[in-house]
Amino acid sequence: MAKLWLFRLSFPLVGRFPSAFYVLTWLAGWLIWWVFPKLRQQVNSNLSPIYGPNLQKKSGVGPEVVRNIARYYVDLAAMPYRDFKKFNRTSVTFSKNSSLYFNQLMQEKSVIIMSGHIGNPEIALTALHAAGREWLEIVEPLSKPLDQFLSQVRSYTGAHVETNGMKGARAALKQLRKGGIVALIADRNMSEKGVCVSVFDRHILFPSGPWQLARASRATVFPIFCIRGSKGSTKIFVNEPLQISYTDNEKDDIQKAAQQWATIWASHLKTHPTQWSILENFWENHRCG
């Protein structure tokens, strides 16, 4: 409840003056990094498999992780006040070949946009709105009042929002069967069940639900990752689409597709590790195999 009231009190101010608060996140990153030693330990533990032995030589990496998480909350606060048509003209760019795949996405029916906690894919999805498409966004569940508040905030991007769960799964399947778009995050497993994949010489459990959804709906999966630039700008990386197999071995179909996506996810994480906004003990909590 305290977090909800903090958001309600701060979002109107932060959202109206995001540029100033993006600047303040630089200082906030250093302060939070040095005040909370457990957080330092956790961030370094998460980054260790990505950087390897070079992590200790990378000064400023940890505070930058914290800054990017703070910048995400500035993004959220700005959503009700941001002119997204102007934002997409001035602050959103596509990487090489991404425009081609994005145009393909716009023509497809039954699409799952699958991203991870890298940068802020929610902001980049406003490119769909600018191009005249609607989408359903599946988000991680929080407390009900906080879910309601943040769903309303996210709706300003043009998204229809449902929380992850049975209701969200039904809504997503319905959306896909009528030829729509569903956007979700697939790099954090929220249940005891999942699909085991290999990245950075680790075996981790990713959620199997997104792949069960893709298989049941025959949807095309577009891996999309977004990298934060300066002053809230975003660069979109749209990878080659994936089509999950439909054989007699459902478990094998899901595992192969999840591994393909995980390899793409790991390549973006390797290139932009400080934009990964996970603070839990990721490699321990999600290990498998």
Short mmCIF file of C-alpha atoms in Angstrom, two decimals:
data_model
loop_
_atom_site.label_atom_id
_atom_site.label_comp_id
_atom_site.label_asym_id
_atom_site.label_seq_id
_atom_site.Cartn_x
_atom_site.Cartn_y
_atom_site.Cartn_z
CA MET A 1 0.00 0.00 0.00
CA ALA A 2 2.90 2.37 0.74
CA LYS A 3 4.22 1.88 -2.78
CA LEU A 4 0.80 2.70 -4.24
CA TRP A 5 0.57 5.95 -2.31
CA LEU A 6 4.13 6.86 -3.24
CA PHE A 7 3.24 6.42 -6.92
CA ARG A 8 0.01 8.40 -6.57
CA LEU A 9 1.80 11.29 -4.90
CA SER A 10 4.93 11.38 -7.05
CA PHE A 11 3.72 10.42 -10.54
CA PRO A 12 1.94 13.75 -11.33
CA LEU A 13 5.11 15.73 -10.61
CA VAL A 14 7.57 13.26 -12.15
CA GLY A 15 5.33 12.69 -15.17
CA ARG A 16 5.05 16.39 -16.00
CA PHE A 17 8.80 17.00 -15.76
CA PRO A 18 10.40 13.72 -16.88
CA SER A 19 13.52 15.35 -18.35
CA ALA A 20 14.50 16.76 -14.97
CA PHE A 21 13.95 13.44 -13.23
CA TYR A 22 15.92 11.51 -15.88
CA VAL A 23 18.84 13.75 -14.92
CA LEU A 24 18.25 13.14 -11.20
CA THR A 25 18.42 9.37 -11.71
CA TRP A 26 22.16 9.73 -12.33
CA LEU A 27 22.72 10.93 -8.77
CA ALA A 28 20.09 8.57 -7.36
CA GLY A 29 21.92 5.62 -8.89
CA TRP A 30 25.11 6.40 -6.99
CA LEU A 31 23.33 7.11 -3.70
CA ILE A 32 21.24 3.93 -3.75
CA TRP A 33 24.23 1.85 -4.86
CA TRP A 34 26.38 2.89 -1.92
CA VAL A 35 23.65 3.02 0.74
CA PHE A 36 22.35 -0.53 0.17
CA PRO A 37 25.15 -3.13 0.32
CA LYS A 38 22.77 -6.09 -0.16
CA LEU A 39 21.56 -4.54 -3.39
CA ARG A 40 25.17 -4.19 -4.57
CA GLN A 41 25.78 -7.84 -3.84
CA GLN A 42 22.62 -8.89 -5.68
CA VAL A 43 23.28 -6.81 -8.79
CA ASN A 44 26.87 -8.07 -9.01
CA SER A 45 25.66 -11.64 -8.60
CA ASN A 46 23.23 -11.23 -11.49
CA LEU A 47 25.81 -9.57 -13.74
CA SER A 48 28.62 -12.02 -12.96
CA PRO A 49 27.71 -14.73 -15.53
CA ILE A 50 27.33 -12.06 -18.23
CA TYR A 51 30.61 -10.20 -17.62
CA GLY A 52 32.61 -13.12 -16.28
CA PRO A 53 35.94 -12.23 -14.61
CA ASN A 54 35.86 -8.75 -16.20
CA LEU A 55 33.05 -7.54 -13.93
CA GLN A 56 35.38 -6.13 -11.26
CA LYS A 57 37.13 -4.06 -13.91
CA LYS A 58 33.89 -2.41 -15.08
CA SER A 59 33.55 0.68 -12.93
CA GLY A 60 30.13 2.31 -12.79
CA VAL A 61 28.26 -0.78 -14.01
CA GLY A 62 26.27 -1.35 -10.81
CA PRO A 63 25.02 2.23 -10.37
CA GLU A 64 23.97 2.26 -14.02
CA VAL A 65 21.74 -0.77 -13.41
CA VAL A 66 20.06 1.12 -10.57
CA ARG A 67 19.71 4.24 -12.72
CA ASN A 68 17.99 2.32 -15.49
CA ILE A 69 15.51 0.85 -13.02
CA ALA A 70 14.81 4.37 -11.72
CA ARG A 71 14.40 5.59 -15.30
CA TYR A 72 11.77 2.92 -15.87
CA TYR A 73 9.64 4.47 -13.12
CA VAL A 74 10.10 7.90 -14.68
CA ASP A 75 8.83 6.35 -17.94
CA LEU A 76 5.76 5.03 -16.14
CA ALA A 77 5.03 8.36 -14.49
CA ALA A 78 5.31 10.16 -17.85
CA MET A 79 2.87 7.89 -19.69
CA PRO A 80 -0.32 9.87 -18.95
CA TYR A 81 1.36 13.14 -19.98
CA ARG A 82 3.46 12.09 -22.98
CA ASP A 83 2.55 12.86 -26.60
CA PHE A 84 3.41 9.45 -28.02
CA LYS A 85 2.97 10.48 -31.65
CA LYS A 86 5.65 13.12 -31.15
CA PHE A 87 7.70 10.72 -29.02
CA ASN A 88 7.77 8.13 -31.80
CA ARG A 89 8.86 10.75 -34.32
CA THR A 90 11.63 12.20 -32.18
CA SER A 91 12.74 9.59 -29.65
CA VAL A 92 12.19 6.10 -31.11
CA THR A 93 14.60 4.57 -33.64
CA PHE A 94 14.93 1.11 -35.17
CA SER A 95 18.12 -0.89 -35.43
CA LYS A 96 19.34 -2.30 -38.74
CA ASN A 97 16.76 -4.69 -40.30
CA SER A 98 14.30 -4.05 -37.48
CA SER A 99 12.09 -1.81 -39.62
CA LEU A 100 11.70 -4.66 -42.10
CA TYR A 101 10.60 -7.12 -39.40
CA PHE A 102 8.37 -4.49 -37.77
CA ASN A 103 6.60 -3.93 -41.08
CA GLN A 104 6.15 -7.71 -41.34
CA LEU A 105 4.68 -7.72 -37.83
CA MET A 106 2.19 -5.04 -38.84
CA GLN A 107 0.91 -7.26 -41.67
CA GLU A 108 0.71 -10.48 -39.64
CA LYS A 109 -2.34 -11.81 -37.87
CA SER A 110 -2.01 -13.55 -34.50
CA VAL A 111 1.26 -12.13 -33.20
CA ILE A 112 3.02 -12.55 -29.87
CA ILE A 113 5.59 -9.87 -29.09
CA MET A 114 7.96 -11.51 -26.65
CA SER A 115 10.41 -9.33 -24.77
CA GLY A 116 12.37 -9.30 -21.52
CA HIS A 117 13.23 -6.99 -18.65
CA ILE A 118 15.73 -5.12 -20.82
CA GLY A 119 15.27 -1.39 -21.36
CA ASN A 120 11.57 -0.55 -21.48
CA PRO A 121 9.61 -2.48 -24.13
CA GLU A 122 6.36 -0.86 -22.96
CA ILE A 123 7.46 2.49 -24.33
CA ALA A 124 8.60 0.98 -27.63
CA LEU A 125 5.25 -0.75 -28.09
CA THR A 126 3.70 2.66 -28.63
CA ALA A 127 5.05 2.32 -32.19
CA LEU A 128 2.16 -0.12 -32.69
CA HIS A 129 -0.31 2.54 -31.61
CA ALA A 130 1.29 5.08 -33.93
CA ALA A 131 0.90 2.57 -36.79
CA GLY A 132 -2.76 1.94 -36.04
CA ARG A 133 -2.62 -1.46 -34.32
CA GLU A 134 -4.04 -2.41 -30.93
CA TRP A 135 -2.49 -4.92 -28.56
CA LEU A 136 -3.06 -6.73 -25.30
CA GLU A 137 -0.28 -6.44 -22.75
CA ILE A 138 0.15 -9.18 -20.16
CA VAL A 139 1.92 -7.94 -17.02
CA GLU A 140 3.19 -9.53 -13.82
CA PRO A 141 0.62 -9.48 -10.99
CA LEU A 142 1.07 -7.24 -7.97
CA SER A 143 -1.45 -6.31 -5.27
CA LYS A 144 -4.90 -5.63 -6.72
CA PRO A 145 -4.95 -1.85 -6.01
CA LEU A 146 -1.45 -1.45 -7.45
CA ASP A 147 -2.41 -3.55 -10.48
CA GLN A 148 -5.41 -1.32 -11.12
CA PHE A 149 -3.39 1.87 -10.76
CA LEU A 150 -0.55 0.75 -13.04
CA SER A 151 -2.94 -0.75 -15.61
CA GLN A 152 -4.61 2.64 -15.89
CA VAL A 153 -1.21 4.32 -16.30
CA ARG A 154 -0.14 1.80 -18.97
CA SER A 155 -3.39 2.25 -20.89
CA TYR A 156 -2.19 5.73 -21.93
CA THR A 157 0.26 4.04 -24.31
CA GLY A 158 -2.68 2.50 -26.15
CA ALA A 159 -2.39 -0.92 -24.50
CA HIS A 160 -5.18 -3.09 -23.17
CA VAL A 161 -3.75 -4.57 -19.98
CA GLU A 162 -4.34 -7.89 -18.20
CA THR A 163 -2.32 -9.45 -15.39
CA ASN A 164 -0.66 -12.82 -15.81
CA GLY A 165 -2.95 -15.63 -14.67
CA MET A 166 -5.91 -17.66 -15.90
CA LYS A 167 -7.95 -14.59 -16.81
CA GLY A 168 -5.00 -13.06 -18.64
CA ALA A 169 -4.30 -16.34 -20.49
CA ARG A 170 -7.91 -16.59 -21.65
CA ALA A 171 -7.88 -12.97 -22.80
CA ALA A 172 -4.59 -13.52 -24.67
CA LEU A 173 -5.84 -16.65 -26.44
CA LYS A 174 -9.03 -14.85 -27.44
CA GLN A 175 -7.00 -11.90 -28.75
CA LEU A 176 -4.77 -14.16 -30.83
CA ARG A 177 -7.59 -16.27 -32.24
CA LYS A 178 -9.20 -13.15 -33.63
CA GLY A 179 -5.90 -12.15 -35.28
CA GLY A 180 -4.68 -9.67 -32.70
CA ILE A 181 -1.38 -8.88 -30.97
CA VAL A 182 -0.32 -9.93 -27.49
CA ALA A 183 2.79 -8.48 -25.81
CA LEU A 184 4.45 -10.15 -22.84
CA ILE A 185 7.68 -10.57 -20.90
CA ALA A 186 9.25 -14.05 -20.97
CA ASP A 187 12.49 -13.88 -18.96
CA ARG A 188 11.13 -14.33 -15.44
CA ASN A 189 9.32 -17.47 -14.36
CA MET A 190 6.54 -16.83 -11.83
CA SER A 191 5.65 -20.46 -11.05
CA GLU A 192 7.34 -23.70 -10.07
CA LYS A 193 6.80 -25.10 -13.56
CA GLY A 194 8.62 -23.86 -16.64
CA VAL A 195 10.96 -24.79 -19.44
CA CYS A 196 14.68 -25.31 -18.88
CA VAL A 197 17.02 -23.37 -21.21
CA SER A 198 20.75 -22.77 -21.36
CA VAL A 199 22.40 -19.32 -21.42
CA PHE A 200 25.79 -18.05 -20.21
CA ASP A 201 26.73 -21.63 -19.25
CA ARG A 202 23.81 -21.70 -16.82
CA HIS A 203 20.58 -23.68 -16.91
CA ILE A 204 17.60 -21.56 -15.95
CA LEU A 205 13.85 -21.97 -15.89
CA PHE A 206 11.89 -19.70 -18.21
CA PRO A 207 8.08 -19.57 -18.21
CA SER A 208 6.46 -22.15 -20.48
CA GLY A 209 3.11 -20.33 -20.61
CA PRO A 210 4.07 -17.96 -23.47
CA TRP A 211 5.09 -20.93 -25.60
CA GLN A 212 1.99 -22.93 -24.75
CA LEU A 213 0.01 -19.87 -25.83
CA ALA A 214 1.98 -19.58 -29.09
CA ARG A 215 1.52 -23.26 -29.85
CA ALA A 216 -2.22 -23.31 -29.04
CA SER A 217 -2.93 -20.20 -31.13
CA ARG A 218 -0.41 -20.89 -33.95
CA ALA A 219 0.76 -17.30 -33.42
CA THR A 220 3.98 -15.94 -34.88
CA VAL A 221 6.44 -14.88 -32.18
CA PHE A 222 8.41 -11.67 -32.72
CA PRO A 223 11.34 -11.26 -30.29
CA ILE A 224 11.52 -7.52 -29.60
CA PHE A 225 14.04 -5.88 -27.29
CA CYS A 226 14.38 -2.21 -26.49
CA ILE A 227 17.48 -0.35 -25.42
CA ARG A 228 17.23 2.88 -23.51
CA GLY A 229 19.05 5.92 -24.83
CA SER A 230 19.49 9.38 -23.36
CA LYS A 231 16.58 11.48 -22.08
CA GLY A 232 14.08 8.63 -22.28
CA SER A 233 14.68 7.70 -25.91
CA THR A 234 14.43 4.08 -27.08
CA LYS A 235 16.04 1.97 -29.78
CA ILE A 236 13.99 -0.99 -30.97
CA PHE A 237 15.49 -4.31 -31.98
CA VAL A 238 13.02 -6.55 -33.82
CA ASN A 239 14.53 -9.97 -34.42
CA GLU A 240 13.56 -12.50 -37.06
CA PRO A 241 10.18 -14.02 -36.12
CA LEU A 242 9.87 -17.51 -34.66
CA GLN A 243 7.20 -20.06 -35.49
CA ILE A 244 6.80 -22.74 -32.86
CA SER A 245 6.60 -26.30 -34.19
CA TYR A 246 3.41 -28.33 -33.84
CA THR A 247 4.33 -31.99 -33.58
CA ASP A 248 3.15 -34.88 -31.44
CA ASN A 249 5.75 -33.90 -28.80
CA GLU A 250 4.43 -30.70 -27.21
CA LYS A 251 7.16 -30.59 -24.56
CA ASP A 252 9.90 -30.79 -27.18
CA ASP A 253 8.23 -28.15 -29.37
CA ILE A 254 8.09 -25.74 -26.44
CA GLN A 255 11.64 -26.43 -25.29
CA LYS A 256 13.13 -25.81 -28.75
CA ALA A 257 11.24 -22.56 -29.23
CA ALA A 258 12.09 -21.31 -25.74
CA GLN A 259 15.77 -22.06 -26.30
CA GLN A 260 15.74 -20.15 -29.60
CA TRP A 261 14.24 -17.13 -27.89
CA ALA A 262 16.57 -17.45 -24.88
CA THR A 263 19.61 -17.36 -27.18
CA ILE A 264 18.34 -14.13 -28.75
CA TRP A 265 17.55 -12.70 -25.30
CA ALA A 266 21.06 -13.55 -24.08
CA SER A 267 22.66 -11.80 -27.07
CA HIS A 268 20.89 -8.54 -26.20
CA LEU A 269 21.69 -8.96 -22.52
CA LYS A 270 25.36 -9.51 -23.36
CA THR A 271 25.44 -6.29 -25.38
CA HIS A 272 23.48 -4.17 -22.88
CA PRO A 273 23.76 -5.85 -19.44
CA THR A 274 23.16 -2.69 -17.39
CA GLN A 275 19.68 -2.37 -18.91
CA TRP A 276 18.50 -5.63 -17.34
CA SER A 277 16.13 -4.55 -14.57
CA ILE A 278 16.07 -7.71 -12.43
CA LEU A 279 16.97 -7.38 -8.74
CA GLU A 280 16.05 -10.81 -7.41
CA ASN A 281 18.68 -13.57 -7.12
CA PHE A 282 17.96 -14.55 -10.71
CA TRP A 283 20.44 -17.34 -11.41
CA GLU A 284 19.73 -19.04 -8.10
CA ASN A 285 15.95 -18.59 -8.02
CA HIS A 286 15.45 -19.85 -11.56
CA ARG A 287 18.11 -22.51 -11.91
CA CYS A 288 17.22 -25.91 -13.32
CA GLY A 289 18.82 -29.02 -14.73
#
